[in-house]
JSON list of C-alpha atoms in Angstrom, two decimals:
[
{"chain": "X", "resi": 10, "resn": "UNK", "atom": "CA", "xyz": [-8.11, -13.98, 5.63]},
{"chain": "X", "resi": 11, "resn": "UNK", "atom": "CA", "xyz": [-4.94, -12.07, 6.66]},
{"chain": "X", "resi": 12, "resn": "UNK", "atom": "CA", "xyz": [-4.58, -13.22, 10.21]},
{"chain": "X", "resi": 13, "resn": "UNK", "atom": "CA", "xyz": [-1.70, -12.50, 12.27]},
{"chain": "X", "resi": 14, "resn": "UNK", "atom": "CA", "xyz": [-0.59, -14.44, 15.37]},
{"chain": "X", "resi": 15, "resn": "UNK", "atom": "CA", "xyz": [-2.06, -11.54, 17.48]},
{"chain": "X", "resi": 16, "resn": "UNK", "atom": "CA", "xyz": [-6.12, -12.05, 15.92]},
{"chain": "X", "resi": 17, "resn": "UNK", "atom": "CA", "xyz": [-5.36, -9.04, 14.05]},
{"chain": "X", "resi": 18, "resn": "UNK", "atom": "CA", "xyz": [-7.48, -9.32, 11.13]},
{"chain": "X", "resi": 19, "resn": "UNK", "atom": "CA", "xyz": [-6.05, -7.09, 8.02]},
{"chain": "X", "resi": 20, "resn": "UNK", "atom": "CA", "xyz": [-8.74, -6.47, 5.32]},
{"chain": "X", "resi": 21, "resn": "UNK", "atom": "CA", "xyz": [-7.55, -2.57, 4.70]},
{"chain": "X", "resi": 22, "resn": "UNK", "atom": "CA", "xyz": [-4.35, -2.85, 1.78]},
{"chain": "X", "resi": 23, "resn": "UNK", "atom": "CA", "xyz": [-2.49, 0.10, 1.34]},
{"chain": "X", "resi": 24, "resn": "UNK", "atom": "CA", "xyz": [-1.06, 0.16, -2.10]},
{"chain": "X", "resi": 25, "resn": "UNK", "atom": "CA", "xyz": [1.82, 2.22, -2.96]},
{"chain": "X", "resi": 26, "resn": "UNK", "atom": "CA", "xyz": [1.63, 2.90, -6.90]},
{"chain": "X", "resi": 27, "resn": "UNK", "atom": "CA", "xyz": [4.43, 4.58, -7.38]},
{"chain": "X", "resi": 28, "resn": "UNK", "atom": "CA", "xyz": [7.36, 6.23, -4.41]},
{"chain": "X", "resi": 29, "resn": "UNK", "atom": "CA", "xyz": [8.09, 9.45, -7.21]},
{"chain": "X", "resi": 30, "resn": "UNK", "atom": "CA", "xyz": [6.39, 12.54, -5.72]},
{"chain": "X", "resi": 31, "resn": "UNK", "atom": "CA", "xyz": [6.33, 16.04, -7.40]},
{"chain": "X", "resi": 32, "resn": "UNK", "atom": "CA", "xyz": [6.84, 17.44, -3.54]},
{"chain": "X", "resi": 33, "resn": "UNK", "atom": "CA", "xyz": [9.88, 17.32, -1.98]},
{"chain": "X", "resi": 34, "resn": "UNK", "atom": "CA", "xyz": [8.85, 17.96, 1.78]},
{"chain": "X", "resi": 35, "resn": "UNK", "atom": "CA", "xyz": [11.26, 17.18, 4.42]},
{"chain": "X", "resi": 36, "resn": "UNK", "atom": "CA", "xyz": [9.36, 15.13, 6.73]},
{"chain": "X", "resi": 37, "resn": "UNK", "atom": "CA", "xyz": [9.17, 11.87, 3.61]},
{"chain": "X", "resi": 38, "resn": "UNK", "atom": "CA", "xyz": [11.92, 12.96, 1.08]},
{"chain": "X", "resi": 39, "resn": "UNK", "atom": "CA", "xyz": [15.27, 12.36, 2.32]},
{"chain": "X", "resi": 40, "resn": "UNK", "atom": "CA", "xyz": [17.27, 15.45, 1.75]},
{"chain": "X", "resi": 41, "resn": "UNK", "atom": "CA", "xyz": [20.03, 13.18, -0.50]},
{"chain": "X", "resi": 42, "resn": "UNK", "atom": "CA", "xyz": [17.02, 12.62, -2.37]},
{"chain": "X", "resi": 43, "resn": "UNK", "atom": "CA", "xyz": [15.84, 8.52, -3.31]},
{"chain": "X", "resi": 44, "resn": "UNK", "atom": "CA", "xyz": [17.26, 5.63, -5.64]},
{"chain": "X", "resi": 45, "resn": "UNK", "atom": "CA", "xyz": [14.31, 5.24, -8.00]},
{"chain": "X", "resi": 46, "resn": "UNK", "atom": "CA", "xyz": [13.57, 1.12, -8.81]},
{"chain": "X", "resi": 47, "resn": "UNK", "atom": "CA", "xyz": [14.40, 0.27, -12.57]},
{"chain": "X", "resi": 48, "resn": "UNK", "atom": "CA", "xyz": [10.86, 0.27, -14.46]},
{"chain": "X", "resi": 49, "resn": "UNK", "atom": "CA", "xyz": [10.91, -3.55, -14.68]},
{"chain": "X", "resi": 50, "resn": "UNK", "atom": "CA", "xyz": [11.02, -3.81, -10.85]},
{"chain": "X", "resi": 51, "resn": "UNK", "atom": "CA", "xyz": [7.78, -2.29, -10.69]},
{"chain": "X", "resi": 52, "resn": "UNK", "atom": "CA", "xyz": [4.71, -3.91, -10.84]},
{"chain": "X", "resi": 53, "resn": "UNK", "atom": "CA", "xyz": [2.43, -3.48, -14.15]},
{"chain": "X", "resi": 54, "resn": "UNK", "atom": "CA", "xyz": [-1.21, -1.74, -14.11]},
{"chain": "X", "resi": 55, "resn": "UNK", "atom": "CA", "xyz": [-2.36, -6.30, -15.16]},
{"chain": "X", "resi": 56, "resn": "UNK", "atom": "CA", "xyz": [0.43, -6.42, -11.77]},
{"chain": "X", "resi": 57, "resn": "UNK", "atom": "CA", "xyz": [-1.57, -4.57, -9.48]},
{"chain": "X", "resi": 58, "resn": "UNK", "atom": "CA", "xyz": [-4.89, -5.22, -10.48]},
{"chain": "X", "resi": 59, "resn": "UNK", "atom": "CA", "xyz": [-4.01, -8.81, -9.92]},
{"chain": "X", "resi": 60, "resn": "UNK", "atom": "CA", "xyz": [-2.37, -8.54, -6.62]},
{"chain": "X", "resi": 61, "resn": "UNK", "atom": "CA", "xyz": [-6.12, -6.42, -5.51]},
{"chain": "X", "resi": 62, "resn": "UNK", "atom": "CA", "xyz": [-8.11, -8.99, -6.72]},
{"chain": "X", "resi": 63, "resn": "UNK", "atom": "CA", "xyz": [-6.45, -11.82, -4.47]},
{"chain": "X", "resi": 64, "resn": "UNK", "atom": "CA", "xyz": [-6.48, -9.59, -1.75]},
{"chain": "X", "resi": 65, "resn": "UNK", "atom": "CA", "xyz": [-10.42, -8.85, -2.22]},
{"chain": "X", "resi": 66, "resn": "UNK", "atom": "CA", "xyz": [-11.55, -12.19, -3.60]},
{"chain": "X", "resi": 67, "resn": "UNK", "atom": "CA", "xyz": [-9.35, -14.92, -1.58]},
{"chain": "X", "resi": 68, "resn": "UNK", "atom": "CA", "xyz": [-8.06, -13.19, 1.76]},
{"chain": "X", "resi": 69, "resn": "UNK", "atom": "CA", "xyz": [-11.22, -10.74, 2.87]},
{"chain": "X", "resi": 70, "resn": "UNK", "atom": "CA", "xyz": [-9.79, -7.13, 1.97]},
{"chain": "X", "resi": 71, "resn": "UNK", "atom": "CA", "xyz": [-12.78, -4.76, 1.81]},
{"chain": "X", "resi": 72, "resn": "UNK", "atom": "CA", "xyz": [-10.68, -1.20, 1.85]},
{"chain": "X", "resi": 73, "resn": "UNK", "atom": "CA", "xyz": [-8.45, -0.34, -0.77]},
{"chain": "X", "resi": 74, "resn": "UNK", "atom": "CA", "xyz": [-6.12, 3.17, -0.61]},
{"chain": "X", "resi": 75, "resn": "UNK", "atom": "CA", "xyz": [-3.70, 4.18, -3.26]},
{"chain": "X", "resi": 76, "resn": "UNK", "atom": "CA", "xyz": [-0.70, 5.63, -2.06]},
{"chain": "X", "resi": 77, "resn": "UNK", "atom": "CA", "xyz": [2.39, 6.73, -3.25]},
{"chain": "X", "resi": 78, "resn": "UNK", "atom": "CA", "xyz": [4.64, 8.59, -3.28]},
{"chain": "X", "resi": 79, "resn": "UNK", "atom": "CA", "xyz": [1.92, 10.36, -5.55]},
{"chain": "X", "resi": 80, "resn": "UNK", "atom": "CA", "xyz": [-0.40, 8.67, -6.29]},
{"chain": "X", "resi": 81, "resn": "UNK", "atom": "CA", "xyz": [-1.46, 10.70, -9.35]},
{"chain": "X", "resi": 82, "resn": "UNK", "atom": "CA", "xyz": [1.76, 10.79, -11.24]},
{"chain": "X", "resi": 83, "resn": "UNK", "atom": "CA", "xyz": [0.72, 6.83, -12.19]},
{"chain": "X", "resi": 84, "resn": "UNK", "atom": "CA", "xyz": [-0.18, 7.19, -15.85]},
{"chain": "X", "resi": 85, "resn": "UNK", "atom": "CA", "xyz": [-2.60, 3.91, -15.19]},
{"chain": "X", "resi": 86, "resn": "UNK", "atom": "CA", "xyz": [-4.06, 5.06, -11.96]},
{"chain": "X", "resi": 87, "resn": "UNK", "atom": "CA", "xyz": [-7.71, 5.31, -13.93]},
{"chain": "X", "resi": 88, "resn": "UNK", "atom": "CA", "xyz": [-7.37, 1.93, -15.45]},
{"chain": "X", "resi": 89, "resn": "UNK", "atom": "CA", "xyz": [-6.56, 0.01, -12.17]},
{"chain": "X", "resi": 90, "resn": "UNK", "atom": "CA", "xyz": [-9.24, 2.03, -10.45]},
{"chain": "X", "resi": 91, "resn": "UNK", "atom": "CA", "xyz": [-11.82, 1.14, -12.52]},
{"chain": "X", "resi": 92, "resn": "UNK", "atom": "CA", "xyz": [-10.99, -2.69, -12.51]},
{"chain": "X", "resi": 93, "resn": "UNK", "atom": "CA", "xyz": [-10.80, -2.78, -8.82]},
{"chain": "X", "resi": 94, "resn": "UNK", "atom": "CA", "xyz": [-14.42, -0.49, -8.72]},
{"chain": "X", "resi": 95, "resn": "UNK", "atom": "CA", "xyz": [-15.81, -3.80, -10.93]},
{"chain": "X", "resi": 96, "resn": "UNK", "atom": "CA", "xyz": [-14.50, -6.69, -8.60]},
{"chain": "X", "resi": 97, "resn": "UNK", "atom": "CA", "xyz": [-17.13, -8.36, -6.36]},
{"chain": "X", "resi": 98, "resn": "UNK", "atom": "CA", "xyz": [-17.50, -7.54, -3.66]},
{"chain": "X", "resi": 99, "resn": "UNK", "atom": "CA", "xyz": [-16.27, -4.20, -4.58]},
{"chain": "X", "resi": 100, "resn": "UNK", "atom": "CA", "xyz": [-14.19, -2.76, -2.06]},
{"chain": "X", "resi": 101, "resn": "UNK", "atom": "CA", "xyz": [-13.97, 0.43, -0.28]},
{"chain": "X", "resi": 102, "resn": "UNK", "atom": "CA", "xyz": [-11.80, 2.58, -2.12]},
{"chain": "X", "resi": 103, "resn": "UNK", "atom": "CA", "xyz": [-9.81, 5.60, -1.27]},
{"chain": "X", "resi": 104, "resn": "UNK", "atom": "CA", "xyz": [-6.79, 7.95, -2.33]},
{"chain": "X", "resi": 105, "resn": "UNK", "atom": "CA", "xyz": [-3.93, 9.57, -0.28]},
{"chain": "X", "resi": 106, "resn": "UNK", "atom": "CA", "xyz": [-2.97, 12.72, -3.01]},
{"chain": "X", "resi": 107, "resn": "UNK", "atom": "CA", "xyz": [-1.32, 15.94, -2.10]},
{"chain": "X", "resi": 108, "resn": "UNK", "atom": "CA", "xyz": [-3.91, 17.14, -4.90]},
{"chain": "X", "resi": 109, "resn": "UNK", "atom": "CA", "xyz": [-1.76, 18.87, -7.03]},
{"chain": "X", "resi": 110, "resn": "UNK", "atom": "CA", "xyz": [-2.93, 16.77, -10.34]},
{"chain": "X", "resi": 111, "resn": "UNK", "atom": "CA", "xyz": [-6.32, 16.26, -9.48]},
{"chain": "X", "resi": 112, "resn": "UNK", "atom": "CA", "xyz": [-7.19, 18.68, -12.27]},
{"chain": "X", "resi": 113, "resn": "UNK", "atom": "CA", "xyz": [-5.27, 16.57, -14.83]},
{"chain": "X", "resi": 114, "resn": "UNK", "atom": "CA", "xyz": [-6.96, 13.23, -13.72]},
{"chain": "X", "resi": 115, "resn": "UNK", "atom": "CA", "xyz": [-10.06, 11.68, -14.50]},
{"chain": "X", "resi": 116, "resn": "UNK", "atom": "CA", "xyz": [-11.20, 10.26, -11.10]},
{"chain": "X", "resi": 117, "resn": "UNK", "atom": "CA", "xyz": [-10.95, 14.01, -9.43]},
{"chain": "X", "resi": 118, "resn": "UNK", "atom": "CA", "xyz": [-14.95, 14.91, -9.37]},
{"chain": "X", "resi": 119, "resn": "UNK", "atom": "CA", "xyz": [-15.47, 11.07, -8.13]},
{"chain": "X", "resi": 120, "resn": "UNK", "atom": "CA", "xyz": [-13.36, 11.07, -5.66]},
{"chain": "X", "resi": 121, "resn": "UNK", "atom": "CA", "xyz": [-14.24, 14.59, -4.45]},
{"chain": "X", "resi": 122, "resn": "UNK", "atom": "CA", "xyz": [-18.33, 14.30, -4.88]},
{"chain": "X", "resi": 123, "resn": "UNK", "atom": "CA", "xyz": [-18.90, 10.44, -4.46]},
{"chain": "X", "resi": 124, "resn": "UNK", "atom": "CA", "xyz": [-20.79, 10.04, -1.48]},
{"chain": "X", "resi": 125, "resn": "UNK", "atom": "CA", "xyz": [-19.13, 13.71, -0.30]},
{"chain": "X", "resi": 126, "resn": "UNK", "atom": "CA", "xyz": [-18.58, 16.46, 1.32]},
{"chain": "X", "resi": 127, "resn": "UNK", "atom": "CA", "xyz": [-15.17, 15.87, 0.72]},
{"chain": "X", "resi": 128, "resn": "UNK", "atom": "CA", "xyz": [-13.13, 14.83, 4.22]},
{"chain": "X", "resi": 129, "resn": "UNK", "atom": "CA", "xyz": [-9.52, 15.66, 5.65]},
{"chain": "X", "resi": 130, "resn": "UNK", "atom": "CA", "xyz": [-7.40, 14.06, 8.13]},
{"chain": "X", "resi": 131, "resn": "UNK", "atom": "CA", "xyz": [-4.98, 13.84, 10.60]},
{"chain": "X", "resi": 132, "resn": "UNK", "atom": "CA", "xyz": [-2.11, 10.60, 10.64]},
{"chain": "X", "resi": 133, "resn": "UNK", "atom": "CA", "xyz": [-1.76, 10.61, 14.02]},
{"chain": "X", "resi": 134, "resn": "UNK", "atom": "CA", "xyz": [-0.32, 7.18, 14.18]},
{"chain": "X", "resi": 135, "resn": "UNK", "atom": "CA", "xyz": [2.68, 7.86, 16.65]},
{"chain": "X", "resi": 136, "resn": "UNK", "atom": "CA", "xyz": [0.79, 10.60, 19.49]},
{"chain": "X", "resi": 137, "resn": "UNK", "atom": "CA", "xyz": [-2.22, 7.40, 19.06]},
{"chain": "X", "resi": 138, "resn": "UNK", "atom": "CA", "xyz": [-1.13, 4.47, 18.32]},
{"chain": "X", "resi": 139, "resn": "UNK", "atom": "CA", "xyz": [-3.39, 2.10, 16.73]},
{"chain": "X", "resi": 140, "resn": "UNK", "atom": "CA", "xyz": [-1.13, -1.55, 16.80]},
{"chain": "X", "resi": 141, "resn": "UNK", "atom": "CA", "xyz": [-3.27, -3.29, 19.04]},
{"chain": "X", "resi": 142, "resn": "UNK", "atom": "CA", "xyz": [-6.24, -2.93, 16.45]},
{"chain": "X", "resi": 143, "resn": "UNK", "atom": "CA", "xyz": [-4.20, -2.61, 13.31]},
{"chain": "X", "resi": 144, "resn": "UNK", "atom": "CA", "xyz": [-6.15, -3.88, 10.23]},
{"chain": "X", "resi": 145, "resn": "UNK", "atom": "CA", "xyz": [-3.65, -3.27, 7.37]},
{"chain": "X", "resi": 146, "resn": "UNK", "atom": "CA", "xyz": [-1.62, -4.99, 4.88]},
{"chain": "X", "resi": 147, "resn": "UNK", "atom": "CA", "xyz": [0.40, -2.96, 2.53]},
{"chain": "X", "resi": 148, "resn": "UNK", "atom": "CA", "xyz": [1.99, -3.77, -0.79]},
{"chain": "X", "resi": 149, "resn": "UNK", "atom": "CA", "xyz": [5.03, -1.82, -2.36]},
{"chain": "X", "resi": 150, "resn": "UNK", "atom": "CA", "xyz": [5.13, -0.43, -5.63]},
{"chain": "X", "resi": 151, "resn": "UNK", "atom": "CA", "xyz": [7.67, -2.98, -6.59]},
{"chain": "X", "resi": 152, "resn": "UNK", "atom": "CA", "xyz": [5.49, -6.17, -5.25]},
{"chain": "X", "resi": 153, "resn": "UNK", "atom": "CA", "xyz": [6.53, -6.45, -1.21]},
{"chain": "X", "resi": 154, "resn": "UNK", "atom": "CA", "xyz": [4.29, -6.98, 1.19]},
{"chain": "X", "resi": 155, "resn": "UNK", "atom": "CA", "xyz": [5.13, -5.37, 4.93]},
{"chain": "X", "resi": 156, "resn": "UNK", "atom": "CA", "xyz": [2.73, -6.22, 7.37]},
{"chain": "X", "resi": 157, "resn": "UNK", "atom": "CA", "xyz": [3.34, -3.21, 8.89]},
{"chain": "X", "resi": 158, "resn": "UNK", "atom": "CA", "xyz": [4.68, 0.52, 7.94]},
{"chain": "X", "resi": 159, "resn": "UNK", "atom": "CA", "xyz": [8.09, 0.39, 10.12]},
{"chain": "X", "resi": 160, "resn": "UNK", "atom": "CA", "xyz": [8.94, -3.20, 9.82]},
{"chain": "X", "resi": 161, "resn": "UNK", "atom": "CA", "xyz": [11.94, -4.02, 7.92]},
{"chain": "X", "resi": 162, "resn": "UNK", "atom": "CA", "xyz": [11.10, -7.52, 6.89]},
{"chain": "X", "resi": 163, "resn": "UNK", "atom": "CA", "xyz": [9.13, -7.90, 3.33]},
{"chain": "X", "resi": 164, "resn": "UNK", "atom": "CA", "xyz": [7.73, -10.34, 1.43]},
{"chain": "X", "resi": 165, "resn": "UNK", "atom": "CA", "xyz": [8.23, -10.97, -1.99]},
{"chain": "X", "resi": 166, "resn": "UNK", "atom": "CA", "xyz": [5.22, -11.48, -4.19]},
{"chain": "X", "resi": 167, "resn": "UNK", "atom": "CA", "xyz": [6.22, -10.09, -7.39]},
{"chain": "X", "resi": 168, "resn": "UNK", "atom": "CA", "xyz": [8.90, -13.11, -8.31]},
{"chain": "X", "resi": 169, "resn": "UNK", "atom": "CA", "xyz": [5.93, -15.49, -7.97]},
{"chain": "X", "resi": 170, "resn": "UNK", "atom": "CA", "xyz": [3.76, -13.29, -9.39]},
{"chain": "X", "resi": 171, "resn": "UNK", "atom": "CA", "xyz": [5.98, -13.27, -12.64]},
{"chain": "X", "resi": 172, "resn": "UNK", "atom": "CA", "xyz": [6.76, -17.05, -12.77]},
{"chain": "X", "resi": 173, "resn": "UNK", "atom": "CA", "xyz": [3.35, -18.08, -13.19]},
{"chain": "X", "resi": 174, "resn": "UNK", "atom": "CA", "xyz": [2.09, -18.87, -9.61]},
{"chain": "X", "resi": 175, "resn": "UNK", "atom": "CA", "xyz": [-1.38, -19.43, -9.92]},
{"chain": "X", "resi": 176, "resn": "UNK", "atom": "CA", "xyz": [-3.72, -17.14, -7.46]},
{"chain": "X", "resi": 177, "resn": "UNK", "atom": "CA", "xyz": [-4.55, -19.68, -3.96]},
{"chain": "X", "resi": 178, "resn": "UNK", "atom": "CA", "xyz": [-0.46, -19.69, -3.80]},
{"chain": "X", "resi": 179, "resn": "UNK", "atom": "CA", "xyz": [0.50, -16.09, -4.26]},
{"chain": "X", "resi": 180, "resn": "UNK", "atom": "CA", "xyz": [-2.51, -16.35, -1.40]},
{"chain": "X", "resi": 181, "resn": "UNK", "atom": "CA", "xyz": [-0.73, -18.34, 1.23]},
{"chain": "X", "resi": 182, "resn": "UNK", "atom": "CA", "xyz": [2.50, -15.98, 0.54]},
{"chain": "X", "resi": 183, "resn": "UNK", "atom": "CA", "xyz": [0.10, -13.36, 1.71]},
{"chain": "X", "resi": 184, "resn": "UNK", "atom": "CA", "xyz": [-1.28, -15.29, 4.25]},
{"chain": "X", "resi": 185, "resn": "UNK", "atom": "CA", "xyz": [2.73, -16.29, 5.45]},
{"chain": "X", "resi": 186, "resn": "UNK", "atom": "CA", "xyz": [3.55, -12.57, 5.76]},
{"chain": "X", "resi": 187, "resn": "UNK", "atom": "CA", "xyz": [1.18, -11.59, 8.00]},
{"chain": "X", "resi": 188, "resn": "UNK", "atom": "CA", "xyz": [1.26, -13.86, 10.35]},
{"chain": "X", "resi": 189, "resn": "UNK", "atom": "CA", "xyz": [4.39, -12.97, 11.36]},
{"chain": "X", "resi": 190, "resn": "UNK", "atom": "CA", "xyz": [3.08, -9.42, 11.41]},
{"chain": "X", "resi": 191, "resn": "UNK", "atom": "CA", "xyz": [4.69, -8.17, 15.59]},
{"chain": "X", "resi": 192, "resn": "UNK", "atom": "CA", "xyz": [2.36, -6.52, 18.22]},
{"chain": "X", "resi": 193, "resn": "UNK", "atom": "CA", "xyz": [3.47, -3.22, 17.47]},
{"chain": "X", "resi": 194, "resn": "UNK", "atom": "CA", "xyz": [5.83, -0.94, 15.55]},
{"chain": "X", "resi": 195, "resn": "UNK", "atom": "CA", "xyz": [8.11, -0.39, 18.12]},
{"chain": "X", "resi": 196, "resn": "UNK", "atom": "CA", "xyz": [8.46, 2.91, 18.10]},
{"chain": "X", "resi": 197, "resn": "UNK", "atom": "CA", "xyz": [8.86, 3.59, 21.69]},
{"chain": "X", "resi": 198, "resn": "UNK", "atom": "CA", "xyz": [11.61, 1.05, 22.51]},
{"chain": "X", "resi": 199, "resn": "UNK", "atom": "CA", "xyz": [15.02, 1.80, 22.76]},
{"chain": "X", "resi": 200, "resn": "UNK", "atom": "CA", "xyz": [16.47, -0.23, 20.04]},
{"chain": "X", "resi": 201, "resn": "UNK", "atom": "CA", "xyz": [14.21, 1.20, 17.39]},
{"chain": "X", "resi": 202, "resn": "UNK", "atom": "CA", "xyz": [15.36, 1.28, 14.27]},
{"chain": "X", "resi": 203, "resn": "UNK", "atom": "CA", "xyz": [13.64, 2.78, 11.07]},
{"chain": "X", "resi": 204, "resn": "UNK", "atom": "CA", "xyz": [13.18, 0.57, 7.21]},
{"chain": "X", "resi": 205, "resn": "UNK", "atom": "CA", "xyz": [15.68, 0.76, 4.90]},
{"chain": "X", "resi": 206, "resn": "UNK", "atom": "CA", "xyz": [13.70, 1.94, 2.47]},
{"chain": "X", "resi": 207, "resn": "UNK", "atom": "CA", "xyz": [12.19, 5.11, 3.28]},
{"chain": "X", "resi": 208, "resn": "UNK", "atom": "CA", "xyz": [8.64, 6.25, 3.62]},
{"chain": "X", "resi": 209, "resn": "UNK", "atom": "CA", "xyz": [7.71, 7.49, -0.40]},
{"chain": "X", "resi": 210, "resn": "UNK", "atom": "CA", "xyz": [9.28, 3.86, -1.44]},
{"chain": "X", "resi": 211, "resn": "UNK", "atom": "CA", "xyz": [6.79, 1.90, 0.89]},
{"chain": "X", "resi": 212, "resn": "UNK", "atom": "CA", "xyz": [3.40, 4.43, 0.62]},
{"chain": "X", "resi": 213, "resn": "UNK", "atom": "CA", "xyz": [1.61, 5.99, 3.77]}
]
């Protein structure tokens, strides 16, 4: 399992499928825009599916949320979701989206109907901090593990993945990355600094 030194267990995986978005919301996208990572730097569909499988079958992850950027812009989204839904144990799957591409996506009916009715929510992680009970781990589109949305440190899984490292070693690297998770985001500390990578590159 993914446990840290404070006894928190991460069972909720946030997977950023792309840092691209079809909106330019000022709270998310810097005014100067972003430098998009080169395509070879991004995880392939097979690599995304493999890392999620490792998280679910070897690390106790029970919930997977696909984020971005805008995840509906990922061409292989439907295939990734199907592969995750076939895992045993089957994780709870969800999607963070601006909704603009739902009418073009084969998953639209499933996401909005199965177990419905559809629900919406407001993310209040700043005004109502949940750090003490945080159960999240994050995977960026280029294969970096982040223990916290506001962490400045990342742990690379892409390089060992592409060098042929077996699943057990990948799981071990992920465990070590989460073990060092800090007690909180540090947002209320005078020394706080934003991560070098903006929200679209990290995943919401």
